[in-house]
Short mmCIF file of C-alpha atoms in Angstrom, two decimals:
data_model
loop_
_atom_site.label_atom_id
_atom_site.label_comp_id
_atom_site.label_asym_id
_atom_site.label_seq_id
_atom_site.Cartn_x
_atom_site.Cartn_y
_atom_site.Cartn_z
CA PHE A 1099 0.00 0.00 0.00
CA ARG A 1100 1.10 3.65 -0.46
CA LEU A 1101 0.99 6.30 2.18
CA ARG A 1102 -0.86 9.39 0.99
CA ALA A 1103 -0.51 12.80 2.55
CA PRO A 1104 -3.70 14.49 3.54
CA TYR A 1105 -4.99 16.96 0.92
CA HIS A 1106 -4.36 20.09 2.99
CA VAL A 1107 -0.79 18.93 3.73
CA ALA A 1108 -0.09 18.25 0.05
CA ARG A 1109 -1.52 21.65 -0.90
CA THR A 1110 0.70 23.34 1.71
CA ILE A 1111 3.79 21.53 0.36
CA ARG A 1112 2.96 22.52 -3.23
CA SER A 1113 2.46 26.11 -2.17
CA SER A 1114 5.77 26.18 -0.30
CA MET A 1115 7.64 24.65 -3.26
CA SER A 1116 6.15 27.24 -5.62
CA SER A 1117 7.39 29.93 -3.27
CA VAL A 1118 10.89 28.39 -3.18
CA TYR A 1119 10.98 28.11 -6.99
CA GLY A 1120 9.89 31.70 -7.29
CA SER A 1121 12.61 32.87 -4.93
CA ALA A 1122 15.20 30.82 -6.77
CA ILE A 1123 14.19 32.33 -10.10
CA PHE A 1124 14.38 35.81 -8.59
CA VAL A 1125 17.87 35.19 -7.15
CA ALA A 1126 19.08 33.70 -10.44
CA SER A 1127 17.74 36.74 -12.31
CA VAL A 1128 19.60 39.09 -9.97
CA LEU A 1129 22.82 37.10 -10.33
CA ALA A 1130 22.51 37.00 -14.11
CA ALA A 1131 21.95 40.74 -14.17
CA GLY A 1132 25.00 41.23 -11.97
CA VAL A 1133 27.18 39.07 -14.21
CA ALA A 1134 25.93 40.86 -17.32
CA SER A 1135 26.67 44.20 -15.69
CA ALA A 1136 30.16 43.06 -14.69
CA LEU A 1137 30.86 41.82 -18.20
CA GLN A 1138 29.65 45.09 -19.66
CA LYS A 1139 31.88 47.04 -17.31
CA SER A 1140 34.84 44.81 -18.13
CA LYS A 1141 34.48 45.73 -21.79
CA THR A 1142 35.14 49.34 -20.91
CA LYS A 1143 38.36 48.57 -19.02
CA PRO A 1144 41.64 49.40 -20.82
CA ARG A 1145 43.13 46.45 -22.68
CA SER A 1146 46.64 47.20 -21.38
CA THR A 1147 46.24 45.07 -18.32
CA LEU A 1148 47.96 41.84 -17.35
CA ARG A 1149 44.56 40.26 -16.79
CA HIS A 1150 44.58 39.78 -20.57
CA PRO A 1151 46.94 37.31 -22.35
CA LEU A 1152 49.11 39.92 -24.04
CA SER A 1153 51.14 37.30 -25.90
CA THR A 1154 48.09 36.25 -27.95
CA MET A 1155 47.30 39.75 -29.21
CA GLY A 1156 49.87 39.51 -32.01
CA ALA A 1157 49.09 39.91 -35.69
CA LEU A 1158 49.54 36.20 -36.34
CA TYR A 1159 45.93 35.86 -35.19
CA ASN A 1160 44.75 38.52 -37.62
CA PRO A 1161 43.13 37.26 -40.88
CA GLU A 1162 44.72 40.21 -42.70
CA PHE A 1163 48.18 38.95 -41.77
CA LEU A 1164 47.43 35.45 -43.04
CA SER A 1165 46.07 36.90 -46.28
CA ILE A 1166 49.17 39.00 -46.92
CA VAL A 1167 51.63 36.20 -46.11
CA ALA A 1168 49.81 33.54 -48.19
CA PRO A 1169 51.42 34.47 -51.56
CA LEU A 1170 54.87 33.78 -50.06
CA TYR A 1171 54.06 30.12 -49.45
CA ASP A 1172 55.48 27.44 -51.74
CA MET A 1173 55.00 23.74 -51.00
CA HIS A 1174 58.53 22.99 -52.24
CA MET A 1175 59.91 24.96 -49.29
CA GLY A 1176 57.79 23.03 -46.77
CA CYS A 1177 57.45 25.86 -44.27
CA GLU A 1178 53.69 25.90 -43.66
CA ASN A 1179 54.30 24.88 -40.04
CA MET A 1180 57.80 26.35 -39.68
CA GLY A 1181 56.45 29.89 -40.02
CA PRO A 1182 54.13 29.63 -36.99
CA MET A 1183 56.81 27.64 -35.12
CA LEU A 1184 59.42 30.36 -35.62
CA TYR A 1185 56.88 33.02 -34.70
CA ALA A 1186 56.21 31.22 -31.41
CA LEU A 1187 59.94 30.78 -30.69
CA VAL A 1188 60.65 34.47 -31.23
CA ARG A 1189 57.66 35.50 -29.12
CA PHE A 1190 58.80 33.20 -26.31
CA LEU A 1191 62.59 33.74 -26.39
CA LYS A 1192 62.48 37.50 -27.14
CA PRO A 1193 65.60 37.67 -29.38
CA ARG A 1194 66.67 41.15 -30.47
CA LYS A 1195 68.95 40.19 -33.38
CA VAL A 1196 67.83 37.44 -35.75
CA LEU A 1197 69.57 36.14 -38.87
CA GLU A 1198 67.75 34.20 -41.59
CA ILE A 1199 69.67 32.39 -44.33
CA GLY A 1200 67.14 31.80 -47.11
CA ALA A 1201 64.23 34.26 -47.25
CA GLY A 1202 60.55 33.73 -48.02
CA TYR A 1203 57.46 32.59 -46.15
CA THR A 1204 59.16 32.35 -42.75
CA SER A 1205 60.64 35.86 -43.02
CA ILE A 1206 57.28 37.54 -42.44
CA PHE A 1207 56.52 35.37 -39.40
CA LEU A 1208 59.90 36.30 -37.90
CA LEU A 1209 59.38 39.99 -38.64
CA GLN A 1210 55.88 40.02 -37.21
CA ALA A 1211 57.08 38.28 -34.06
CA LEU A 1212 59.73 40.98 -33.53
CA ALA A 1213 57.12 43.70 -34.01
CA ASP A 1214 54.65 41.99 -31.67
CA ASN A 1215 57.36 41.59 -29.04
CA GLU A 1216 57.90 45.33 -29.12
CA GLU A 1217 54.19 45.95 -28.56
CA GLU A 1218 54.08 43.40 -25.75
CA GLU A 1219 57.05 45.04 -24.01
CA ARG A 1220 55.39 48.44 -24.36
CA ARG A 1221 52.26 47.15 -22.64
CA TRP A 1222 54.30 45.56 -19.86
CA ALA A 1223 56.21 48.80 -19.38
CA GLU A 1224 52.91 50.65 -18.98
CA GLU A 1225 51.78 48.14 -16.37
CA ARG A 1226 55.09 48.52 -14.53
CA SER A 1227 54.67 52.29 -14.40
CA SER A 1228 51.39 51.81 -12.52
CA ASN A 1229 52.78 48.98 -10.32
CA SER A 1230 50.34 46.55 -11.93
CA CYS A 1231 52.86 43.84 -12.86
CA THR A 1232 52.12 41.82 -9.76
CA CYS A 1233 50.32 38.61 -8.94
CA GLU A 1234 49.15 38.18 -5.36
CA GLY A 1235 51.61 40.87 -4.30
CA VAL A 1236 54.58 39.29 -6.11
CA ASP A 1237 56.40 41.26 -8.82
CA TRP A 1238 55.94 39.46 -12.15
CA SER A 1239 58.48 41.36 -14.28
CA VAL A 1240 62.29 41.35 -14.41
CA ASP A 1241 63.73 44.75 -13.49
CA ALA A 1242 67.04 44.23 -15.29
CA TYR A 1243 65.26 43.30 -18.53
CA PHE A 1244 63.16 46.46 -18.60
CA ALA A 1245 66.04 48.64 -17.40
CA ARG A 1246 67.82 47.89 -20.70
CA ARG A 1247 64.76 48.74 -22.78
CA SER A 1248 65.52 52.43 -23.26
CA THR A 1249 69.17 51.95 -24.26
CA ARG A 1250 69.22 48.89 -26.51
CA PRO A 1251 68.75 49.26 -30.29
CA PRO A 1252 65.49 48.15 -31.92
CA PRO A 1253 65.18 44.50 -32.96
CA VAL A 1254 66.28 43.55 -36.46
CA LEU A 1255 66.00 40.61 -38.85
CA ASP A 1256 68.98 40.26 -41.20
CA VAL A 1257 67.89 38.23 -44.24
CA VAL A 1258 70.37 36.70 -46.70
CA ASP A 1259 69.21 35.36 -50.06
CA ASN A 1260 70.58 35.44 -53.61
CA MET A 1261 67.02 35.35 -55.02
CA GLU A 1262 68.02 32.60 -57.48
CA HIS A 1263 66.17 29.50 -56.26
CA GLU A 1264 63.55 28.44 -58.82
CA ALA A 1265 60.85 28.19 -56.14
CA THR A 1266 61.87 31.26 -54.15
CA THR A 1267 59.40 33.80 -52.83
CA ALA A 1268 62.18 35.88 -51.28
CA HIS A 1269 61.50 38.75 -53.70
CA LEU A 1270 58.04 39.19 -52.13
CA VAL A 1271 59.31 39.66 -48.58
CA LEU A 1272 59.90 43.41 -48.69
CA SER A 1273 56.52 44.25 -50.28
CA ALA A 1274 54.68 42.06 -47.74
CA ALA A 1275 56.62 43.66 -44.88
CA LYS A 1276 55.68 47.14 -46.14
CA GLU A 1277 52.02 46.18 -46.44
CA LEU A 1278 52.09 45.00 -42.82
CA LYS A 1279 54.07 48.12 -41.80
CA ILE A 1280 56.89 46.07 -40.25
CA GLU A 1281 59.63 46.79 -42.81
CA SER A 1282 61.58 48.87 -40.28
CA TYR A 1283 62.71 45.64 -38.63
CA LEU A 1284 64.05 44.19 -41.90
CA LYS A 1285 67.56 44.34 -43.35
CA VAL A 1286 67.99 42.49 -46.66
CA HIS A 1287 71.33 41.19 -47.97
CA VAL A 1288 71.02 40.11 -51.62
CA ALA A 1289 73.96 37.72 -51.67
CA ASP A 1290 74.98 34.09 -51.62
CA ALA A 1291 75.36 33.03 -47.98
CA TYR A 1292 78.48 31.06 -48.90
CA ASP A 1293 80.18 34.15 -50.32
CA LEU A 1294 79.00 36.75 -47.79
CA ASN A 1295 81.63 37.91 -45.33
CA ALA A 1296 80.60 37.50 -41.70
CA SER A 1297 81.86 41.04 -41.05
CA SER A 1298 78.81 42.27 -43.02
CA PHE A 1299 76.77 41.89 -39.86
CA ASP A 1300 76.74 44.22 -36.88
CA GLY A 1301 77.46 42.19 -33.74
CA GLN A 1302 76.29 38.75 -32.67
CA PHE A 1303 72.87 37.15 -33.05
CA ASP A 1304 70.38 35.74 -30.56
CA LEU A 1305 68.82 33.43 -33.16
CA VAL A 1306 70.00 32.14 -36.54
CA TRP A 1307 67.55 30.34 -38.85
CA LEU A 1308 69.07 28.38 -41.75
CA ASP A 1309 66.43 27.34 -44.25
CA GLY A 1310 66.72 24.87 -47.10
CA ILE A 1311 70.50 24.62 -47.63
CA SER A 1312 71.52 21.86 -45.22
CA THR A 1313 72.01 19.44 -48.16
CA ASP A 1314 74.70 21.57 -49.82
CA GLU A 1315 78.16 19.99 -49.46
CA ARG A 1316 79.49 23.34 -48.22
CA PHE A 1317 76.91 23.58 -45.47
CA ALA A 1318 79.13 22.17 -42.68
CA GLY A 1319 81.59 25.02 -43.08
CA LEU A 1320 78.83 27.60 -43.44
CA PHE A 1321 77.08 26.49 -40.27
CA LYS A 1322 80.30 26.59 -38.28
CA THR A 1323 80.98 30.12 -39.53
CA TYR A 1324 77.57 31.37 -38.42
CA TRP A 1325 77.75 29.36 -35.20
CA GLU A 1326 80.56 31.72 -34.19
CA LEU A 1327 78.17 34.68 -34.66
CA ILE A 1328 75.68 33.39 -32.09
CA LYS A 1329 75.74 34.79 -28.57
CA ASP A 1330 76.29 32.52 -25.61
CA GLY A 1331 72.82 31.23 -24.76
CA GLY A 1332 71.59 31.93 -28.31
CA TYR A 1333 69.98 29.52 -30.74
CA ALA A 1334 70.43 28.11 -34.24
CA ALA A 1335 67.55 26.41 -36.06
CA VAL A 1336 68.26 24.30 -39.15
CA HIS A 1337 65.53 23.12 -41.50
CA SER A 1338 65.12 19.57 -42.84
CA THR A 1339 67.70 17.67 -40.79
CA LEU A 1340 66.22 14.39 -39.58
CA THR A 1341 65.00 12.19 -42.45
CA ASN A 1342 67.48 12.75 -45.30
CA ASN A 1343 70.82 10.96 -45.24
CA LEU A 1344 72.97 13.98 -46.08
CA SER A 1345 71.71 16.05 -43.16
CA LYS A 1346 71.77 13.07 -40.81
CA ALA A 1347 75.43 12.51 -41.70
CA TRP A 1348 76.16 16.17 -40.99
CA LEU A 1349 74.46 15.97 -37.58
CA SER A 1350 76.48 12.84 -36.74
CA LYS A 1351 79.67 14.65 -37.72
CA VAL A 1352 78.80 17.60 -35.48
CA HIS A 1353 78.33 15.30 -32.49
CA ALA A 1354 81.58 13.45 -33.29
CA GLU A 1355 83.56 16.70 -33.52
CA LYS A 1356 82.08 17.93 -30.26
CA LYS A 1357 83.02 14.66 -28.55
CA ALA A 1358 86.57 14.95 -29.91
CA GLU A 1359 86.84 18.52 -28.62
CA GLU A 1360 85.81 17.41 -25.15
CA ALA A 1361 88.70 14.90 -25.12
CA THR A 1362 91.32 17.51 -26.06
CA CYS A 1363 92.70 20.83 -24.88
CA VAL A 1364 93.58 23.93 -26.88
CA ALA A 1365 97.20 25.07 -26.80
CA ARG A 1366 98.49 28.48 -27.83
CA PHE A 1367 102.02 28.49 -29.31
CA GLU A 1368 103.96 31.77 -29.44
CA VAL A 1369 106.64 31.35 -32.11
CA LYS A 1370 109.40 34.01 -32.09
CA PRO A 1371 111.70 34.08 -35.15
CA TRP A 1372 115.35 35.18 -35.11
CA ASP A 1373 114.93 37.53 -38.03
CA GLY A 1374 112.71 40.60 -37.78
CA ASP A 1375 112.11 40.38 -41.53
CA ALA A 1376 111.06 36.73 -41.43
CA ASP A 1377 108.12 35.76 -43.62
CA LEU A 1378 105.68 34.67 -40.91
CA SER A 1379 103.13 33.38 -43.44
CA LEU A 1380 105.74 31.04 -44.90
CA LEU A 1381 106.90 30.03 -41.40
CA LYS A 1382 103.30 29.23 -40.43
CA ASP A 1383 102.92 26.91 -43.43
CA LYS A 1384 106.21 25.17 -42.67
CA VAL A 1385 105.32 24.53 -39.01
CA ARG A 1386 101.80 23.34 -39.73
CA GLY A 1387 102.89 21.20 -42.65
CA HIS A 1388 105.76 19.51 -40.85
CA ASP A 1389 105.41 15.85 -39.95
CA LEU A 1390 105.37 15.68 -36.16
CA ASP A 1391 106.51 12.06 -36.20
CA ASN A 1392 104.93 10.34 -33.20
CA LEU A 1393 103.03 13.47 -32.14
CA ALA A 1394 100.04 12.62 -34.33
CA GLN A 1395 97.68 13.62 -31.53
CA VAL A 1396 98.18 17.28 -32.49
CA THR A 1397 95.64 18.98 -34.78
CA TRP A 1398 96.51 22.47 -35.99
CA LEU A 1399 93.61 24.91 -36.02
CA GLU A 1400 92.89 27.41 -38.78
CA ARG A 1401 93.18 30.43 -36.51
CA SER A 1402 96.52 32.27 -36.28
CA LEU A 1403 97.69 35.72 -35.15
CA VAL A 1404 100.68 38.01 -35.57
CA GLU A 1405 101.67 40.20 -32.61
CA GLU A 1406 104.32 42.89 -32.17
CA VAL A 1407 107.13 42.00 -29.76
CA GLY A 1408 109.29 45.14 -30.04
CA TYR A 1409 112.24 46.53 -31.98
CA GLY A 1410 110.63 45.46 -35.25
CA ILE A 1411 110.28 41.85 -34.16
CA LYS A 1412 106.93 40.10 -34.51
CA LYS A 1413 105.80 36.74 -33.20
CA LEU A 1414 103.53 34.18 -34.75
CA ILE A 1415 100.65 32.78 -32.67
CA LEU A 1416 99.42 29.31 -33.61
CA PHE A 1417 96.67 27.21 -32.05
CA ALA A 1418 96.32 23.46 -31.88
CA ARG A 1419 94.21 20.79 -30.22
CA ILE A 1420 96.26 18.42 -28.12
CA ASP A 1421 95.02 14.97 -27.15
CA GLU A 1422 96.97 14.61 -23.91
CA ALA A 1423 95.13 11.42 -23.05
CA ALA A 1424 96.81 9.84 -26.09
CA GLY A 1425 100.29 10.72 -24.84
CA ALA A 1426 100.97 14.12 -26.38
CA SER A 1427 101.57 17.32 -24.44
CA ALA A 1428 101.84 20.97 -25.45
CA GLU A 1429 105.29 21.30 -23.88
CA VAL A 1430 106.65 18.34 -25.85
CA VAL A 1431 105.34 19.86 -29.09
CA ALA A 1432 106.92 23.24 -28.27
CA ASP A 1433 110.32 21.65 -27.59
CA TYR A 1434 110.09 19.60 -30.77
CA LEU A 1435 109.37 22.69 -32.88
CA SER A 1436 112.23 24.65 -31.28
CA GLU A 1437 114.70 21.88 -32.10
CA THR A 1438 113.39 21.20 -35.60
CA PHE A 1439 113.40 24.85 -36.70
CA GLU A 1440 116.29 26.08 -34.53
CA GLU A 1441 117.81 28.09 -37.37
CA GLU A 1442 114.61 30.06 -37.93
CA ILE A 1443 112.91 30.05 -34.54
CA GLN A 1444 114.38 31.75 -31.47
CA SER A 1445 111.84 30.25 -29.03
CA VAL A 1446 108.41 28.64 -28.74
CA ASP A 1447 106.40 29.48 -25.65
CA VAL A 1448 103.21 27.60 -24.94
CA GLU A 1449 100.20 28.03 -22.70
CA LEU A 1450 96.84 26.33 -22.50
CA GLY A 1451 93.93 28.24 -23.97
CA ASP A 1452 90.20 27.55 -24.17
CA ASP A 1453 87.60 26.88 -26.82
CA ALA A 1454 87.39 30.60 -27.58
CA ASP A 1455 91.02 30.44 -28.73
CA ALA A 1456 90.13 27.61 -31.07
CA GLY A 1457 88.10 29.91 -33.29
CA ALA A 1458 85.45 27.87 -35.07
CA SER A 1459 84.86 25.27 -32.37
CA TRP A 1460 81.62 23.86 -31.07
CA GLY A 1461 82.02 24.37 -27.35
CA ASN A 1462 79.14 23.14 -25.22
CA PHE A 1463 75.66 23.01 -26.74
CA SER A 1464 72.31 21.25 -26.57
CA VAL A 1465 70.30 20.14 -29.60
CA PHE A 1466 66.77 18.81 -30.10
CA GLY A 1467 65.10 17.55 -33.26
CA PHE A 1468 61.45 18.12 -34.21
CA LEU A 1469 59.70 15.96 -36.85
CA GLU A 1470 56.46 16.37 -38.81
CA PRO A 1471 55.43 12.70 -39.08
CA HIS A 1472 53.03 13.15 -42.00
CA LYS A 1473 55.58 14.43 -44.56
CA THR A 1474 58.46 12.77 -46.44
CA ARG A 1475 60.48 15.93 -47.17
CA GLN A 1476 61.06 19.35 -45.59
CA ASN A 1477 59.55 17.75 -42.51
CA SER A 1478 61.85 18.59 -39.61
CA PHE A 1479 64.23 20.99 -37.95
CA SER A 1480 66.97 20.85 -35.35
CA LEU A 1481 67.29 23.50 -32.65
CA PHE A 1482 70.75 24.14 -31.18
CA GLN A 1483 71.46 26.23 -28.09
CA LYS A 1484 75.00 27.47 -27.44
CA ARG A 1485 75.91 26.92 -23.79
CA GLY A 1486 79.41 28.34 -23.33
CA LEU A 1487 81.35 29.20 -20.21
CA THR A 1488 79.32 32.36 -19.55
CA TYR A 1489 75.90 30.73 -19.96
CA ALA A 1490 73.61 30.12 -17.00
CA GLU A 1491 69.88 30.36 -16.47
CA PRO A 1492 68.90 33.05 -13.93
CA SER A 1493 67.25 32.17 -10.64
CA TYR A 1494 64.30 34.43 -9.78
CA SER A 1495 62.30 32.50 -7.18
CA TRP A 1496 62.20 29.51 -4.87
CA THR A 1497 58.97 28.10 -6.29
CA PRO A 1498 57.40 28.15 -9.78
#
């Protein structure tokens, strides 16, 4: 059987429930009105506030940008995802000086990222001026970073391209940059990267992007040349490195050379001739070309210097890598040279140097590879970071 409530009790319950429902609807209406009012007020607040994700206000998210950059795309170059990737890297790492070897589609993404970084910094600077760069009372900005803002030069993208590739869109870069009003960040070098002198550039770079030339047999030397132009802590990105045999062989060689460097030391030899009129260039060739007999663990480096001693006498500075673990030593080599060339050389002094003395050496670095699994070509890139003796990440807090 079922228990039934008396009629007057049931009517009372229904009446009470109606009252509760009515109150609930009233409260909900008030809350909704309050939320709507708050949202309306929030629309009138200035956008330059850290409550907004400033990093996503860049032009990459603007349909106009995508429309202007579209004509620079060519499937042969395979950069449909590299452009946005490089944009994100530049936005995140905040480089000031960027070098691109091989212009085209990616150039505009790099340029726009530099311009958007400038706007982001401006907004942060405004927030700092009103003490708004805080989160729960903790300062969220780096004082030293913003202290340099007024004195450092504007960011720049140096682009090198000879404009001769059959699929190039490099010739469209400047017009697209002007249409987007970001050409002030662009410096174009119409030249072959293999022929361009490194002295053409003003200072070192925070990021170097090498696009589409890693399969050239001269690339190993080119990369090492530009590696020397990267600041300690800076980055080099190389396109198409992981799934073609030529680039894979180059990467293996880089790792092998780095491993060999770690097992050796750099020695600096100061060679003083007897004659003040001695031909030091000829003497350099004779020393480097001489068979060192059982001292095969010595590898002469390309770098050399000439320094004034006094009274018209100059000395020749040579550098070599010495594998002391294999039995050689810098002192033994110096003595051997003094004895072998005693009629031409007055003395050979030696001291241990470092990787900076070696010129084009690798030093310490980290590298990661990124692969697009759906493509057979132009489907990857490797990202190097130079981590020399002066590199260290800062420490700003105890907790994240």
